[in-house]
PDB file of C-alpha atoms in Angstrom:
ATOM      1  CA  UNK C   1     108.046 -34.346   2.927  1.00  0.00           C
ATOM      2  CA  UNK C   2     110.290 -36.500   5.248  1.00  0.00           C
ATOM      3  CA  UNK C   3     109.661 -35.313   8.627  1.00  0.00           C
ATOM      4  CA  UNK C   4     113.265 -34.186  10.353  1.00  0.00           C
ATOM      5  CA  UNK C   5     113.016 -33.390  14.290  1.00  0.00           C
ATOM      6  CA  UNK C   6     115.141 -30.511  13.540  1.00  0.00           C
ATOM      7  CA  UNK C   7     112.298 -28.302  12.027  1.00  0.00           C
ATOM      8  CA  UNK C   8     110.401 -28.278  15.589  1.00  0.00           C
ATOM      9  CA  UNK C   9     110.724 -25.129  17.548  1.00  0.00           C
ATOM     10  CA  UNK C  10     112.433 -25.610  20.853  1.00  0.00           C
ATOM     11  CA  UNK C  11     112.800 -23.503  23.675  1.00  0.00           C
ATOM     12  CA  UNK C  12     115.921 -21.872  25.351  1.00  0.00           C
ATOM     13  CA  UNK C  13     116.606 -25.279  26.751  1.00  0.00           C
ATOM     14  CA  UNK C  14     116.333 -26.731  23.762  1.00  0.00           C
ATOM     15  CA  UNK C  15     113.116 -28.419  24.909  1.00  0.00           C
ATOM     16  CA  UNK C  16     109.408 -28.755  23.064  1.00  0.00           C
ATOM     17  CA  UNK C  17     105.972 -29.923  25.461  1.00  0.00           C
ATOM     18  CA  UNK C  18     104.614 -33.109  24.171  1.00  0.00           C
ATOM     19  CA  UNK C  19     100.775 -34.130  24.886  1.00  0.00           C
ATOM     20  CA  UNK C  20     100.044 -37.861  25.461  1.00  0.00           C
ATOM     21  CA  UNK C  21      96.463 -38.817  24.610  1.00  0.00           C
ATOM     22  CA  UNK C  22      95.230 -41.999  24.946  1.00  0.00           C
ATOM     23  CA  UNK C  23      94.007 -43.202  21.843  1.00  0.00           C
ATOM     24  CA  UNK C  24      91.245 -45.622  23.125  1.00  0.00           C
ATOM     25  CA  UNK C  25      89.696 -43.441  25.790  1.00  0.00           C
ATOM     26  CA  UNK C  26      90.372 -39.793  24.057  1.00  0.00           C
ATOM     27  CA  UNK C  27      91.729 -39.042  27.930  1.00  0.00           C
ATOM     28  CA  UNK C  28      94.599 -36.450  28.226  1.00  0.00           C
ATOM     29  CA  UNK C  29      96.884 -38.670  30.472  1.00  0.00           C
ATOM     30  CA  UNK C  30     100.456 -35.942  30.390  1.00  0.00           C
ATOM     31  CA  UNK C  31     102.321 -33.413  29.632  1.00  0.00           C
ATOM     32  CA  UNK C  32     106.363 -34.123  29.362  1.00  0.00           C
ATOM     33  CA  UNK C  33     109.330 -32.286  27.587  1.00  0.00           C
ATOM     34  CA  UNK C  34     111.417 -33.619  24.257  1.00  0.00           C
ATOM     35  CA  UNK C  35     114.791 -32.687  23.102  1.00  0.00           C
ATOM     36  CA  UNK C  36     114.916 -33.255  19.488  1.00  0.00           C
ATOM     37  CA  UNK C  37     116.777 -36.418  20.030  1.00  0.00           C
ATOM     38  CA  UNK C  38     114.091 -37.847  22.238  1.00  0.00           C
ATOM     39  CA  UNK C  39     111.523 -36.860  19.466  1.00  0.00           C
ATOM     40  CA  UNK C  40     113.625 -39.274  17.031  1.00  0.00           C
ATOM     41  CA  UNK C  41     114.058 -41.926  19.384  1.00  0.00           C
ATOM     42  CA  UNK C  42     109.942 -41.635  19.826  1.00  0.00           C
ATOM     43  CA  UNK C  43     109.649 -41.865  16.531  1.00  0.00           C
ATOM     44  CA  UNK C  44     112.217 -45.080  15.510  1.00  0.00           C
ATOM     45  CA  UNK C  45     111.286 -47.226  18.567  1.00  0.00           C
ATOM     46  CA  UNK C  46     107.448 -46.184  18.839  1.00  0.00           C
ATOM     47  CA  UNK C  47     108.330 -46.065  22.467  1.00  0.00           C
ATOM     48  CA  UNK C  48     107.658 -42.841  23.577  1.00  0.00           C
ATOM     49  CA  UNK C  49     111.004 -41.034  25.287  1.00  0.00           C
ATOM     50  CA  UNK C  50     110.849 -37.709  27.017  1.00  0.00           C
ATOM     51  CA  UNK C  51     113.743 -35.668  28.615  1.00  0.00           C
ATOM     52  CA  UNK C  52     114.010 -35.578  31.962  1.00  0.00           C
ATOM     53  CA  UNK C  53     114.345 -31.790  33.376  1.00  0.00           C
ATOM     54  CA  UNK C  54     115.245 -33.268  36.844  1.00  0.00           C
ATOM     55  CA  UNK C  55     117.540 -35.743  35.806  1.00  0.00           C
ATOM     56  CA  UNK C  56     118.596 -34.203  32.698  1.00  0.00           C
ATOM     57  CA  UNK C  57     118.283 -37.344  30.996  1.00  0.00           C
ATOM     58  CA  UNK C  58     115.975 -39.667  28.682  1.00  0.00           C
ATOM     59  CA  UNK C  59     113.315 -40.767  30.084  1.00  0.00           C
ATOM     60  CA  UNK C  60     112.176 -43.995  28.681  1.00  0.00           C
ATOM     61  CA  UNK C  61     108.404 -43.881  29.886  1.00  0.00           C
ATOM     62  CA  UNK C  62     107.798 -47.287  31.924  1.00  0.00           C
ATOM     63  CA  UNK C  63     111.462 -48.353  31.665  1.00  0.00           C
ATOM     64  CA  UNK C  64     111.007 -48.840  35.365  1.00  0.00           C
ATOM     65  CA  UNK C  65     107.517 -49.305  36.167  1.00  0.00           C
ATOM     66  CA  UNK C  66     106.237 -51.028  33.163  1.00  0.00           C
ATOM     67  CA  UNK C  67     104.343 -48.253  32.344  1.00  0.00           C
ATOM     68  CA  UNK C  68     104.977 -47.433  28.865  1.00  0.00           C
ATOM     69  CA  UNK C  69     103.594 -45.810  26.381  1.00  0.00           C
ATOM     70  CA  UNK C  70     103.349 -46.968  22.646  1.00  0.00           C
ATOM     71  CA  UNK C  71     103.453 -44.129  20.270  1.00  0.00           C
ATOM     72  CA  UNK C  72     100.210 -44.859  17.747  1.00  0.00           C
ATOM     73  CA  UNK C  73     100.579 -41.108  15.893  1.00  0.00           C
ATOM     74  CA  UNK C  74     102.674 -37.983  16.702  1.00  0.00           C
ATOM     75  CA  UNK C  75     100.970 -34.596  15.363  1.00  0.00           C
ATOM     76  CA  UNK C  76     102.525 -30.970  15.302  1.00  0.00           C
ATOM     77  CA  UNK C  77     100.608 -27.960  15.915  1.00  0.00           C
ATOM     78  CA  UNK C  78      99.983 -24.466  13.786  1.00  0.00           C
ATOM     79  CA  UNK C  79     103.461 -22.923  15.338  1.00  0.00           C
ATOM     80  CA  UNK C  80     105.504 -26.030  15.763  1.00  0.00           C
ATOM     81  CA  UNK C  81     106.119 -25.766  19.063  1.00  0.00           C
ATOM     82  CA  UNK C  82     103.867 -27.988  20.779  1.00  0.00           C
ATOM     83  CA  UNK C  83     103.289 -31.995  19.980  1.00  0.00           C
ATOM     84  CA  UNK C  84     100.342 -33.970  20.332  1.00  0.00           C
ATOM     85  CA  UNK C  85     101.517 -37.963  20.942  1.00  0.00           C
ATOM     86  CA  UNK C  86      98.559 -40.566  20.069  1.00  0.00           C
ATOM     87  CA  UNK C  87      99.664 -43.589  22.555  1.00  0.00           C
ATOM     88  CA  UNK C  88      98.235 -46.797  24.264  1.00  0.00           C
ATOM     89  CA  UNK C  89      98.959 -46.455  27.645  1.00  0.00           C
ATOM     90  CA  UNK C  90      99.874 -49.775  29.281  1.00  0.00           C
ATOM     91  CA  UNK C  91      98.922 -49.070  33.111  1.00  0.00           C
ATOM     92  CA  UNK C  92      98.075 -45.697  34.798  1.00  0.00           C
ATOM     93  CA  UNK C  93     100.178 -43.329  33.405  1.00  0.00           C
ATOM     94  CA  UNK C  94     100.757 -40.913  36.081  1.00  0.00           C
ATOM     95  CA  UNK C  95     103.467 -41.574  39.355  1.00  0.00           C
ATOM     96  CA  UNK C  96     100.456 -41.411  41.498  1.00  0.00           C
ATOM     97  CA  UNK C  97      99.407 -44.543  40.375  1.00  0.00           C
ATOM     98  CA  UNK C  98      96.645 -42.748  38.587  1.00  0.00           C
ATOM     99  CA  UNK C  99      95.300 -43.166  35.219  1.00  0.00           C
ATOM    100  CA  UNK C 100      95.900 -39.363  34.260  1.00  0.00           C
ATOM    101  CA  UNK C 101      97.826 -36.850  35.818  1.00  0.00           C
ATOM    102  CA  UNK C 102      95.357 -34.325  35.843  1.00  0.00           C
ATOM    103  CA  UNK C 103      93.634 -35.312  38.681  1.00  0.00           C
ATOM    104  CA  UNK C 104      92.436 -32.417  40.775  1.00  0.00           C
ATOM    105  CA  UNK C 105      90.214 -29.828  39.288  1.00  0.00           C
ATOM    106  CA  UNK C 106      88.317 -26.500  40.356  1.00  0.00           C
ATOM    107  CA  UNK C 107      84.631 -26.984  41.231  1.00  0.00           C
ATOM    108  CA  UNK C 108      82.496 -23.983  43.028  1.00  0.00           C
ATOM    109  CA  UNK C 109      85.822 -22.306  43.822  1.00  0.00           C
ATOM    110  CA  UNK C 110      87.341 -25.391  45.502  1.00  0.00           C
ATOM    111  CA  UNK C 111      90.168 -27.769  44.445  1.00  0.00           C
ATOM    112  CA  UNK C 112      88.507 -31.450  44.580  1.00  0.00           C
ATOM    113  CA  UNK C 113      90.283 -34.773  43.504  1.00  0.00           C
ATOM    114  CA  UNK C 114      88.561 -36.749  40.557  1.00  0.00           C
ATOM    115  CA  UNK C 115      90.488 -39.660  39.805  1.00  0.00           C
ATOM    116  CA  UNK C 116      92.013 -41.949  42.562  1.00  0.00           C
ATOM    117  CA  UNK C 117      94.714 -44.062  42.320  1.00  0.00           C
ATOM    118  CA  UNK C 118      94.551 -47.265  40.992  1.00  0.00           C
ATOM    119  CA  UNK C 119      94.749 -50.642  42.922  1.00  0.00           C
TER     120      UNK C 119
ATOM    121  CA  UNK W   1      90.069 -26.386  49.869  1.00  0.00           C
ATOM    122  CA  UNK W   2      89.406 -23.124  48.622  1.00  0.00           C
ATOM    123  CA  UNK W   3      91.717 -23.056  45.161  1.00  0.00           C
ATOM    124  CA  UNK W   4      94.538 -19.867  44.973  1.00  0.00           C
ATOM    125  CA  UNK W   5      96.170 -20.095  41.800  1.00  0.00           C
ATOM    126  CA  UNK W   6      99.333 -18.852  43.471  1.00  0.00           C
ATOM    127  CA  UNK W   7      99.582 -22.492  44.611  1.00  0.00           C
ATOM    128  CA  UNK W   8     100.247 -23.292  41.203  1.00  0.00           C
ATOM    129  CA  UNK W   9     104.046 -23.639  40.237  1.00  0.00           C
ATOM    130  CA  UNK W  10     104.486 -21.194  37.106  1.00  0.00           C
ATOM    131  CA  UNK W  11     108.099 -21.518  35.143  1.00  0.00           C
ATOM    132  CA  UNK W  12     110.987 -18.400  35.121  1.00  0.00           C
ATOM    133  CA  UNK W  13     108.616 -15.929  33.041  1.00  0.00           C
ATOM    134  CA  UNK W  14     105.436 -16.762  35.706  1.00  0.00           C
ATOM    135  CA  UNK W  15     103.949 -19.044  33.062  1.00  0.00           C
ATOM    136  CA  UNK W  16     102.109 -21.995  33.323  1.00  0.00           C
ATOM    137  CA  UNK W  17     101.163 -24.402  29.848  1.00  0.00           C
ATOM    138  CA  UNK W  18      97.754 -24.991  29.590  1.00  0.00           C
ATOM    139  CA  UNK W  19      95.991 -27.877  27.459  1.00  0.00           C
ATOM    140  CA  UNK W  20      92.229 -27.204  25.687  1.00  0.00           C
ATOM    141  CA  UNK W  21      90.068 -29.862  25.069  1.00  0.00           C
ATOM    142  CA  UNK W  22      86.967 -29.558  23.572  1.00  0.00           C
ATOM    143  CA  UNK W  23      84.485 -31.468  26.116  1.00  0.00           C
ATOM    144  CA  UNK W  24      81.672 -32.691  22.991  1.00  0.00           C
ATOM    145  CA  UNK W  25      84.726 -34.432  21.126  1.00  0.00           C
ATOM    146  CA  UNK W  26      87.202 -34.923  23.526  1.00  0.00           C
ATOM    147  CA  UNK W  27      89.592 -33.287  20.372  1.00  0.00           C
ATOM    148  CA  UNK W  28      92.692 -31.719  21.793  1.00  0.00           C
ATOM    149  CA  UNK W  29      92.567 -28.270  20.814  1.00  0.00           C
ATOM    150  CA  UNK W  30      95.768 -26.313  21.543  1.00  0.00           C
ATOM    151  CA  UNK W  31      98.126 -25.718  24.180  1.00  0.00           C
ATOM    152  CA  UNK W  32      98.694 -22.295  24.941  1.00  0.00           C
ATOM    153  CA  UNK W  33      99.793 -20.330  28.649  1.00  0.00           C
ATOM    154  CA  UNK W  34      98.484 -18.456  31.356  1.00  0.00           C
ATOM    155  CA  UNK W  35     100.064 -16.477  34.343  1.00  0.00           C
ATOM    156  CA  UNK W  36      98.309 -16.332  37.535  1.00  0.00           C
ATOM    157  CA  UNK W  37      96.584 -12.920  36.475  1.00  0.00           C
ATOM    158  CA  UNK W  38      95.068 -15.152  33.486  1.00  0.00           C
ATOM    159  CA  UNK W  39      93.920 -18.563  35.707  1.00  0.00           C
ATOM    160  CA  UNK W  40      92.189 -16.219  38.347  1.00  0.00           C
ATOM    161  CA  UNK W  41      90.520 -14.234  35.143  1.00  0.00           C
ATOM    162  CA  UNK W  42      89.561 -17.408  33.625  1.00  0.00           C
ATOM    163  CA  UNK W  43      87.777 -19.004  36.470  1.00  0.00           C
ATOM    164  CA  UNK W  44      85.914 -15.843  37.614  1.00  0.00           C
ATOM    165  CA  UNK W  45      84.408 -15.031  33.684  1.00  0.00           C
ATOM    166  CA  UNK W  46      84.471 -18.487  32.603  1.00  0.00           C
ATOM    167  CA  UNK W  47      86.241 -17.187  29.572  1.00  0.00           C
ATOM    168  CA  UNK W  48      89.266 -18.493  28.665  1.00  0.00           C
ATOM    169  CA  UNK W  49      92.099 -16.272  28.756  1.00  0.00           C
ATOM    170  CA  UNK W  50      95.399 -16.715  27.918  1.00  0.00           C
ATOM    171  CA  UNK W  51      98.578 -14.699  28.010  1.00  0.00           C
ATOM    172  CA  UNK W  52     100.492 -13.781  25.057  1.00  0.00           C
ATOM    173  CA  UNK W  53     103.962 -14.449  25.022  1.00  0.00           C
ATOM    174  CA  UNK W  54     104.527 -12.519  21.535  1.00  0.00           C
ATOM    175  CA  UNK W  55     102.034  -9.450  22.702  1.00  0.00           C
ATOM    176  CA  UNK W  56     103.050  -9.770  26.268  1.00  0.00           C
ATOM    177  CA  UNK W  57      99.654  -9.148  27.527  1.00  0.00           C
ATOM    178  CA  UNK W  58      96.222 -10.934  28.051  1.00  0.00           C
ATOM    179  CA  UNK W  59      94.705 -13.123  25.332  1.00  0.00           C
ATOM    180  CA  UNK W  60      91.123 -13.322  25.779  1.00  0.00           C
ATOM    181  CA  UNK W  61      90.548 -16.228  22.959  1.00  0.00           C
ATOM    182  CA  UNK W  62      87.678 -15.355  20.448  1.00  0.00           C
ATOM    183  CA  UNK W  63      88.092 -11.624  21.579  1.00  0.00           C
ATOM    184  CA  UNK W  64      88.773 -10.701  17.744  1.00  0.00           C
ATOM    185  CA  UNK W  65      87.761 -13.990  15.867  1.00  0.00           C
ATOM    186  CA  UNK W  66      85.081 -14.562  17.935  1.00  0.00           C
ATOM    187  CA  UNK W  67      85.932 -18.131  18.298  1.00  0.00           C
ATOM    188  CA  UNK W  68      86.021 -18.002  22.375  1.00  0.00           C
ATOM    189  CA  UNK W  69      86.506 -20.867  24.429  1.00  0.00           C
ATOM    190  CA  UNK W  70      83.931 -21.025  27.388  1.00  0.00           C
ATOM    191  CA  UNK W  71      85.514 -22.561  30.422  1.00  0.00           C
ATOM    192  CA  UNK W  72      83.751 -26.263  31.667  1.00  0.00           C
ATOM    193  CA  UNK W  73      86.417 -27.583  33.828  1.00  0.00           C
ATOM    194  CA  UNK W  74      89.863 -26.362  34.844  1.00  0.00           C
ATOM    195  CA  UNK W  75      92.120 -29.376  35.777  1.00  0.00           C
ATOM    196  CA  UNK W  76      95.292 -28.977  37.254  1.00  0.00           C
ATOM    197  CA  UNK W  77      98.046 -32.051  37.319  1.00  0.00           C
ATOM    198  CA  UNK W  78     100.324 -34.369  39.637  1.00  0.00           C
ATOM    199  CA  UNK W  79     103.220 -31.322  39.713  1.00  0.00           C
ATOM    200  CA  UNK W  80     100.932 -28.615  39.678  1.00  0.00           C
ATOM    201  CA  UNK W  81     102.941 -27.234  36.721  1.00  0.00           C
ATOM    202  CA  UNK W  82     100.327 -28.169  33.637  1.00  0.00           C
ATOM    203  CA  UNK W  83      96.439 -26.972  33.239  1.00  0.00           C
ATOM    204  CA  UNK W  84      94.063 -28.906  31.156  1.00  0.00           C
ATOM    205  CA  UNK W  85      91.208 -27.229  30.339  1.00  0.00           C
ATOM    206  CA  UNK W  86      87.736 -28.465  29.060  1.00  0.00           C
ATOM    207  CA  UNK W  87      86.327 -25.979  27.210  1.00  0.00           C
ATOM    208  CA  UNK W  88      83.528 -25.647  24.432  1.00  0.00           C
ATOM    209  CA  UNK W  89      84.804 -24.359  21.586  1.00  0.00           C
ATOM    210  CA  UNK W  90      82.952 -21.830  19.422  1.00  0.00           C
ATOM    211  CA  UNK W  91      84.056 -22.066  15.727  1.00  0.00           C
ATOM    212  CA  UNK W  92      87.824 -23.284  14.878  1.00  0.00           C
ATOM    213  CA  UNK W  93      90.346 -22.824  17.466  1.00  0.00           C
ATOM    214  CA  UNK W  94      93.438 -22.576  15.508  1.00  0.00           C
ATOM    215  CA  UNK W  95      94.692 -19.420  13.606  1.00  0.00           C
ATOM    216  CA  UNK W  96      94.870 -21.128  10.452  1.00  0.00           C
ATOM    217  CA  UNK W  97      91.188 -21.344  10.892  1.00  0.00           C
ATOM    218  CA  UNK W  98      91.423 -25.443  11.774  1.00  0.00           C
ATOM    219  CA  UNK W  99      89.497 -26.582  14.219  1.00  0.00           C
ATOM    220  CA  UNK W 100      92.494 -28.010  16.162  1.00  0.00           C
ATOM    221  CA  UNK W 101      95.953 -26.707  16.012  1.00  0.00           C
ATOM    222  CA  UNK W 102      97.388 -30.361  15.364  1.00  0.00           C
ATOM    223  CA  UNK W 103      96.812 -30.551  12.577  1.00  0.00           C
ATOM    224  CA  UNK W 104      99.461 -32.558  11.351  1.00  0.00           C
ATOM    225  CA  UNK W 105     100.859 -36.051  11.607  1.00  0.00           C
ATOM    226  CA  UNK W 106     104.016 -38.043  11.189  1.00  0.00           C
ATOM    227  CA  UNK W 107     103.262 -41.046   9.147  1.00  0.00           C
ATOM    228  CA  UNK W 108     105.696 -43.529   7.679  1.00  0.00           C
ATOM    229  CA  UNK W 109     108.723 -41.057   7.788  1.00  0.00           C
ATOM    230  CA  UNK W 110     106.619 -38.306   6.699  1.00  0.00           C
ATOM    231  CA  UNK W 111     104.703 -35.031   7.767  1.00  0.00           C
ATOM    232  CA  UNK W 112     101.337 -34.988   6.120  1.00  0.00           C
ATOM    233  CA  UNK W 113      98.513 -32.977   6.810  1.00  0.00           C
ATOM    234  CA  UNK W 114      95.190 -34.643   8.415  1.00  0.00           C
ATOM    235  CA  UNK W 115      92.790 -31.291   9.103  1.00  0.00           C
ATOM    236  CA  UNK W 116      91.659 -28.896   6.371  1.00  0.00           C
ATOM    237  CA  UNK W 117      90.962 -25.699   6.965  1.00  0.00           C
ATOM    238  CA  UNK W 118      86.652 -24.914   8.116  1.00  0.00           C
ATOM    239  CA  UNK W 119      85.333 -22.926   5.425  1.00  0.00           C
TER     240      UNK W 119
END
């Protein structure tokens, strides 16, 4: 069936999390928001677009930094409220300057960084 | 530093999203959420635990199906407002009795499904 944006459950705000996993390394590098109109830009450009909540805007990932993301798959999970973006990640993907944003986790009861920024 | 998961920063209905991935695969599982009640449970049983936005209570996963996720690694990202958890998975993970809730893709134009059901 032709896939239309519209059949994706949204929030309040009209908003659905997105996923981005690098396809080479299997890493989880983010988690952003869509609107459904960012979903079909994602999916006609193969540029991946989120929505801003703080700027209330599109946000072209790596329209600034060079740090985009090319869309290789989009999946949809069991309730359709959740999306799962495939992507080769040009850079680090997080505003750290790290590869992932999910940097810090919880070892022996302690928060310890993982990942550093990259040069 | 010791970790408080009140340092965390939870949306209007005290909710945080939080990603499994299975640590033998690297498969993204499902993305489901936790209130601070459910992070402090799941790091001090090592069992995930969700909370149910439908049932309004806990979610211990697996506590019916049996198809728990045992906690390796809780990760927690840049804004402090996503969770990615590596877990190991026991049996499928998704409802529909997949073993990942993504289970399907958008290819040429059109949703198609790429993950049967486990017998």
């Amino acid at each position: 069936m032709a896939f239309d944006p519209a059949t994706l459950r949204y929030d309040a705000r009209g908003l659905i999390p997105a996923i981005a996993q690098e396809e080479e390394t299997g890493a989880v590098l983010m988690l952003a928001w869509m609107n459904a109109d960012a979903v079909a830009e994602t999916l006609a450009t193969g540029r991946v677009t989120y929505w801003s909540r703080s700027r209330q805007s599109f946000w072209r990932k790596g329209e600034s930094s060079g740090h985009v993301q090319r869309l290789v798959e989009m999946r949809v999970d069991c309730d359709r409220d959740c999306l799962l973006l495939i992507v080769d990640q040009t850079g680090p993907a997080c505003h750290t300057n790290r590869h992932a944003c999910f940097y810090t986790a919880i070892r022996e009861g302690a928060e310890v960084e993982i990942m550093s920024p990259e040069e």
